[in-house]
Amino acid sequence: MRLGTAISEQGCRRCPLWVGTQVVSGKGPVPSEWMFVGEAPGREEDRVGMPLVGASGRLFDKLLKEAKIDRGAVFVTNVVKHRPPENRKPKISEIKACAEWLKIEIRAVKPKTLVTLGKVAAEAIVRLTGRVEKVSMEMEHGQGRKRVVEGEEVWHVCMYHPAAVFRQPELWPVLVMDFQKLQAVGTGGVGEYRLVEEEELEGMWRVAWISS
């Protein structure tokens, strides 16, 4: 059974977001090496019932091309599965209500690399590790950490959401550069991600980009 079918058939009513919207669950191969997690469905996603489509989706496709990653090989989802009114950020209560669906997706997909798109998604993944901490996108974008999420060790990489480019066009080259580095996560060669030992954070290693 598709993950989305399971969510739809059980009829999620855990928060008020379901009223007047449809479920937009994750889409992609299960399992998959790559999992991308956004914030919440937008208007176009709610209309067609698929994550990361429309203008943001077209930017996402371009970024995957820069990373030499086939979209058909990645699993894409959102922290919450229904569109918030007026595309506002989801509330903490809504994120917590939807957390079980995200956990189910992570357990099924078993990603090696989990890429969060935006601050809301990054902090939601951190909460699934049992920690509560703020994420600074200015400091964290393009970087990754080894985390244990739902019993699986993954590389968690923070990225700006493609939609951020519409508000801040200057972020586009930043996103392109960050996506170009994705294939290097955990490989540890020259010009690739390497573990930086002096930045150990309570048992989790931060990853820094080291240029050749």
mmCIF file of C-alpha atoms in Angstrom:
data_model
loop_
_atom_site.group_PDB
_atom_site.id
_atom_site.type_symbol
_atom_site.label_atom_id
_atom_site.label_comp_id
_atom_site.label_asym_id
_atom_site.label_seq_id
_atom_site.Cartn_x
_atom_site.Cartn_y
_atom_site.Cartn_z
ATOM 1 C CA MET A 1 0.000 0.000 0.000
ATOM 2 C CA ARG A 2 1.317 3.453 -0.881
ATOM 3 C CA LEU A 3 2.096 5.617 2.130
ATOM 4 C CA GLY A 4 -0.260 8.315 0.877
ATOM 5 C CA THR A 5 -3.057 5.802 0.431
ATOM 6 C CA ALA A 6 -2.608 4.685 4.029
ATOM 7 C CA ILE A 7 -2.861 8.261 5.293
ATOM 8 C CA SER A 8 -5.896 9.004 3.140
ATOM 9 C CA GLU A 9 -7.742 5.853 4.115
ATOM 10 C CA GLN A 10 -7.185 6.446 7.798
ATOM 11 C CA GLY A 11 -8.453 9.984 7.286
ATOM 12 C CA CYS A 12 -6.113 12.150 9.329
ATOM 13 C CA ARG A 13 -8.088 14.477 11.606
ATOM 14 C CA ARG A 14 -5.364 15.143 14.145
ATOM 15 C CA CYS A 15 -5.391 18.909 13.585
ATOM 16 C CA PRO A 16 -7.776 21.407 11.932
ATOM 17 C CA LEU A 17 -5.697 21.719 8.733
ATOM 18 C CA TRP A 18 -7.652 18.895 7.078
ATOM 19 C CA VAL A 19 -10.756 21.071 6.725
ATOM 20 C CA GLY A 20 -11.138 22.131 3.095
ATOM 21 C CA THR A 21 -7.824 20.622 1.952
ATOM 22 C CA GLN A 22 -6.624 17.272 0.710
ATOM 23 C CA VAL A 23 -3.826 15.050 1.964
ATOM 24 C CA VAL A 24 -0.495 15.715 0.271
ATOM 25 C CA SER A 25 1.660 12.827 1.368
ATOM 26 C CA GLY A 26 5.147 11.898 0.244
ATOM 27 C CA LYS A 27 5.944 10.676 -3.239
ATOM 28 C CA GLY A 28 8.885 8.665 -4.520
ATOM 29 C CA PRO A 29 10.508 5.242 -4.364
ATOM 30 C CA VAL A 30 10.384 3.280 -1.111
ATOM 31 C CA PRO A 31 13.042 2.677 0.074
ATOM 32 C CA SER A 32 15.237 5.473 -1.268
ATOM 33 C CA GLU A 33 18.746 6.737 -0.596
ATOM 34 C CA TRP A 34 17.482 10.341 -0.739
ATOM 35 C CA MET A 35 14.634 11.923 1.214
ATOM 36 C CA PHE A 36 13.724 15.617 0.936
ATOM 37 C CA VAL A 37 11.414 17.157 3.533
ATOM 38 C CA GLY A 38 9.722 20.512 3.017
ATOM 39 C CA GLU A 39 7.531 22.572 5.312
ATOM 40 C CA ALA A 40 3.929 22.185 4.131
ATOM 41 C CA PRO A 41 1.906 21.930 0.906
ATOM 42 C CA GLY A 42 1.234 25.154 -0.976
ATOM 43 C CA ARG A 43 -1.747 26.033 -3.146
ATOM 44 C CA GLU A 44 -0.616 24.088 -6.206
ATOM 45 C CA GLU A 45 0.420 21.078 -4.131
ATOM 46 C CA ASP A 46 -2.977 21.054 -2.444
ATOM 47 C CA ARG A 47 -4.675 21.280 -5.841
ATOM 48 C CA VAL A 48 -2.859 18.330 -7.428
ATOM 49 C CA GLY A 49 -2.134 16.319 -4.267
ATOM 50 C CA MET A 50 1.634 16.079 -4.820
ATOM 51 C CA PRO A 51 4.597 17.615 -2.935
ATOM 52 C CA LEU A 52 6.935 20.215 -4.425
ATOM 53 C CA VAL A 53 5.166 21.064 -7.669
ATOM 54 C CA GLY A 54 4.394 24.414 -9.290
ATOM 55 C CA ALA A 55 6.977 27.202 -9.303
ATOM 56 C CA SER A 56 8.868 25.862 -6.268
ATOM 57 C CA GLY A 57 8.874 22.406 -7.783
ATOM 58 C CA ARG A 58 10.407 23.667 -11.005
ATOM 59 C CA LEU A 59 13.227 25.299 -9.033
ATOM 60 C CA PHE A 60 13.648 22.066 -7.061
ATOM 61 C CA ASP A 61 13.968 20.100 -10.301
ATOM 62 C CA LYS A 62 16.690 22.497 -11.506
ATOM 63 C CA LEU A 63 18.557 22.110 -8.220
ATOM 64 C CA LEU A 64 18.407 18.317 -8.421
ATOM 65 C CA LYS A 65 19.825 18.561 -11.936
ATOM 66 C CA GLU A 66 22.705 20.646 -10.541
ATOM 67 C CA ALA A 67 23.268 17.909 -7.968
ATOM 68 C CA LYS A 68 23.108 15.212 -10.684
ATOM 69 C CA ILE A 69 20.267 13.529 -8.808
ATOM 70 C CA ASP A 70 17.283 12.083 -10.665
ATOM 71 C CA ARG A 71 13.986 13.290 -9.166
ATOM 72 C CA GLY A 72 12.536 9.863 -9.864
ATOM 73 C CA ALA A 73 15.092 8.413 -7.437
ATOM 74 C CA VAL A 74 14.205 10.626 -4.457
ATOM 75 C CA PHE A 75 11.353 10.574 -1.942
ATOM 76 C CA VAL A 76 9.810 14.008 -1.394
ATOM 77 C CA THR A 77 7.444 14.933 1.435
ATOM 78 C CA ASN A 78 6.467 17.726 3.848
ATOM 79 C CA VAL A 79 6.422 18.052 7.627
ATOM 80 C CA VAL A 80 2.634 18.534 7.578
ATOM 81 C CA LYS A 81 0.395 16.886 5.011
ATOM 82 C CA HIS A 82 -2.340 19.524 4.640
ATOM 83 C CA ARG A 83 -1.985 23.106 3.424
ATOM 84 C CA PRO A 84 -2.076 25.789 6.155
ATOM 85 C CA PRO A 85 -4.414 28.734 5.427
ATOM 86 C CA GLU A 86 -2.847 31.448 3.246
ATOM 87 C CA ASN A 87 0.348 29.393 3.105
ATOM 88 C CA ARG A 88 1.303 30.447 6.634
ATOM 89 C CA LYS A 89 3.915 28.475 8.530
ATOM 90 C CA PRO A 90 2.507 25.440 10.338
ATOM 91 C CA LYS A 91 2.033 25.803 14.078
ATOM 92 C CA ILE A 92 3.984 23.653 16.531
ATOM 93 C CA SER A 93 0.733 21.887 17.477
ATOM 94 C CA GLU A 94 0.139 21.013 13.809
ATOM 95 C CA ILE A 95 3.704 19.774 13.361
ATOM 96 C CA LYS A 96 3.380 17.560 16.435
ATOM 97 C CA ALA A 97 0.010 16.253 15.263
ATOM 98 C CA CYS A 98 1.519 15.249 11.926
ATOM 99 C CA ALA A 99 4.794 13.894 13.316
ATOM 100 C CA GLU A 100 3.584 10.285 13.332
ATOM 101 C CA TRP A 101 3.036 10.356 9.556
ATOM 102 C CA LEU A 102 6.547 11.727 9.028
ATOM 103 C CA LYS A 103 7.951 8.987 11.249
ATOM 104 C CA ILE A 104 6.113 6.344 9.214
ATOM 105 C CA GLU A 105 7.569 7.758 6.005
ATOM 106 C CA ILE A 106 11.124 7.848 7.379
ATOM 107 C CA ARG A 107 10.892 4.260 8.624
ATOM 108 C CA ALA A 108 9.612 3.103 5.233
ATOM 109 C CA VAL A 109 12.002 5.125 3.064
ATOM 110 C CA LYS A 110 15.129 4.374 5.148
ATOM 111 C CA PRO A 111 17.117 7.252 3.601
ATOM 112 C CA LYS A 112 20.874 7.499 3.814
ATOM 113 C CA THR A 113 20.656 11.261 3.323
ATOM 114 C CA LEU A 114 17.742 13.309 4.657
ATOM 115 C CA VAL A 115 17.644 16.841 3.273
ATOM 116 C CA THR A 116 15.415 19.386 4.998
ATOM 117 C CA LEU A 117 14.199 22.366 2.994
ATOM 118 C CA GLY A 118 13.875 25.370 5.278
ATOM 119 C CA LYS A 119 14.022 26.097 8.991
ATOM 120 C CA VAL A 120 10.645 24.560 9.907
ATOM 121 C CA ALA A 121 11.549 21.208 8.378
ATOM 122 C CA ALA A 122 15.040 21.222 9.902
ATOM 123 C CA GLU A 123 13.724 21.835 13.409
ATOM 124 C CA ALA A 124 11.020 19.191 12.952
ATOM 125 C CA ILE A 125 13.642 16.558 12.171
ATOM 126 C CA VAL A 126 15.704 17.637 15.180
ATOM 127 C CA ARG A 127 12.623 17.104 17.384
ATOM 128 C CA LEU A 128 12.323 13.536 16.092
ATOM 129 C CA THR A 129 15.750 12.857 17.608
ATOM 130 C CA GLY A 130 14.413 13.877 21.020
ATOM 131 C CA ARG A 131 16.124 17.245 20.993
ATOM 132 C CA VAL A 132 14.623 20.719 20.975
ATOM 133 C CA GLU A 133 16.873 23.323 19.425
ATOM 134 C CA LYS A 134 16.686 26.276 17.087
ATOM 135 C CA VAL A 135 18.285 26.020 13.668
ATOM 136 C CA SER A 136 20.029 29.023 12.148
ATOM 137 C CA MET A 137 19.772 28.662 8.378
ATOM 138 C CA GLU A 138 22.509 31.249 7.925
ATOM 139 C CA MET A 139 24.877 29.030 9.896
ATOM 140 C CA GLU A 140 23.576 25.571 8.969
ATOM 141 C CA HIS A 141 22.697 25.724 5.260
ATOM 142 C CA GLY A 142 24.677 23.340 3.116
ATOM 143 C CA GLN A 143 26.009 21.533 6.162
ATOM 144 C CA GLY A 144 25.088 18.145 7.528
ATOM 145 C CA ARG A 145 25.156 16.126 10.707
ATOM 146 C CA LYS A 146 24.897 12.478 11.470
ATOM 147 C CA ARG A 147 21.691 11.942 13.394
ATOM 148 C CA VAL A 148 19.731 8.925 14.562
ATOM 149 C CA VAL A 149 16.160 9.351 13.351
ATOM 150 C CA GLU A 150 13.597 6.599 13.961
ATOM 151 C CA GLY A 151 16.378 4.178 14.823
ATOM 152 C CA GLU A 152 18.305 4.826 11.605
ATOM 153 C CA GLU A 153 21.569 6.747 11.300
ATOM 154 C CA VAL A 154 21.241 9.327 8.532
ATOM 155 C CA TRP A 155 23.072 12.338 7.190
ATOM 156 C CA HIS A 156 20.805 15.303 7.903
ATOM 157 C CA VAL A 157 21.577 18.198 5.565
ATOM 158 C CA CYS A 158 19.896 21.594 5.969
ATOM 159 C CA MET A 159 19.008 23.595 2.859
ATOM 160 C CA TYR A 160 17.043 26.732 2.165
ATOM 161 C CA HIS A 161 13.638 25.961 0.676
ATOM 162 C CA PRO A 162 13.526 26.713 -3.080
ATOM 163 C CA ALA A 163 10.554 29.031 -2.433
ATOM 164 C CA ALA A 164 12.868 31.310 -0.425
ATOM 165 C CA VAL A 165 14.331 32.466 -3.747
ATOM 166 C CA PHE A 166 11.079 34.246 -4.598
ATOM 167 C CA ARG A 167 11.566 36.481 -1.544
ATOM 168 C CA GLN A 168 15.364 36.615 -1.645
ATOM 169 C CA PRO A 169 16.683 36.111 -5.196
ATOM 170 C CA GLU A 170 20.256 36.363 -3.919
ATOM 171 C CA LEU A 171 19.805 32.908 -2.335
ATOM 172 C CA TRP A 172 19.676 31.163 -5.708
ATOM 173 C CA PRO A 173 23.485 30.816 -6.171
ATOM 174 C CA VAL A 174 23.717 29.710 -2.521
ATOM 175 C CA LEU A 175 21.165 26.961 -3.132
ATOM 176 C CA VAL A 176 22.891 25.866 -6.326
ATOM 177 C CA MET A 177 26.246 25.590 -4.553
ATOM 178 C CA ASP A 178 24.734 23.708 -1.612
ATOM 179 C CA PHE A 179 22.947 21.222 -3.871
ATOM 180 C CA GLN A 180 26.101 20.652 -5.911
ATOM 181 C CA LYS A 181 27.743 19.393 -2.733
ATOM 182 C CA LEU A 182 25.060 16.820 -1.913
ATOM 183 C CA GLN A 183 26.670 13.911 -3.732
ATOM 184 C CA ALA A 184 29.741 14.342 -1.514
ATOM 185 C CA VAL A 185 27.907 13.814 1.782
ATOM 186 C CA GLY A 186 29.832 11.311 3.847
ATOM 187 C CA THR A 187 32.371 10.417 1.143
ATOM 188 C CA GLY A 188 35.280 12.339 2.678
ATOM 189 C CA GLY A 189 37.467 13.015 -0.340
ATOM 190 C CA VAL A 190 39.340 16.154 -1.360
ATOM 191 C CA GLY A 191 36.852 18.906 -2.071
ATOM 192 C CA GLU A 192 34.067 16.918 -0.435
ATOM 193 C CA TYR A 193 32.379 16.721 2.944
ATOM 194 C CA ARG A 194 34.711 15.661 5.729
ATOM 195 C CA LEU A 195 34.221 15.183 9.444
ATOM 196 C CA VAL A 196 35.629 18.144 11.361
ATOM 197 C CA GLU A 197 36.652 16.674 14.688
ATOM 198 C CA GLU A 198 36.969 19.926 16.616
ATOM 199 C CA GLU A 199 33.261 20.620 16.038
ATOM 200 C CA GLU A 200 31.897 17.606 17.857
ATOM 201 C CA LEU A 201 28.420 18.406 19.210
ATOM 202 C CA GLU A 202 27.340 16.093 22.037
ATOM 203 C CA GLY A 203 28.258 12.925 20.186
ATOM 204 C CA MET A 204 27.072 14.116 16.759
ATOM 205 C CA TRP A 205 29.614 15.219 14.168
ATOM 206 C CA ARG A 206 29.092 18.384 12.191
ATOM 207 C CA VAL A 207 30.096 18.189 8.557
ATOM 208 C CA ALA A 208 31.996 21.055 6.960
ATOM 209 C CA TRP A 209 32.656 21.738 3.307
ATOM 210 C CA ILE A 210 36.343 21.641 2.620
ATOM 211 C CA SER A 211 37.318 22.931 -0.805
ATOM 212 C CA SER A 212 40.119 21.442 -2.768
#
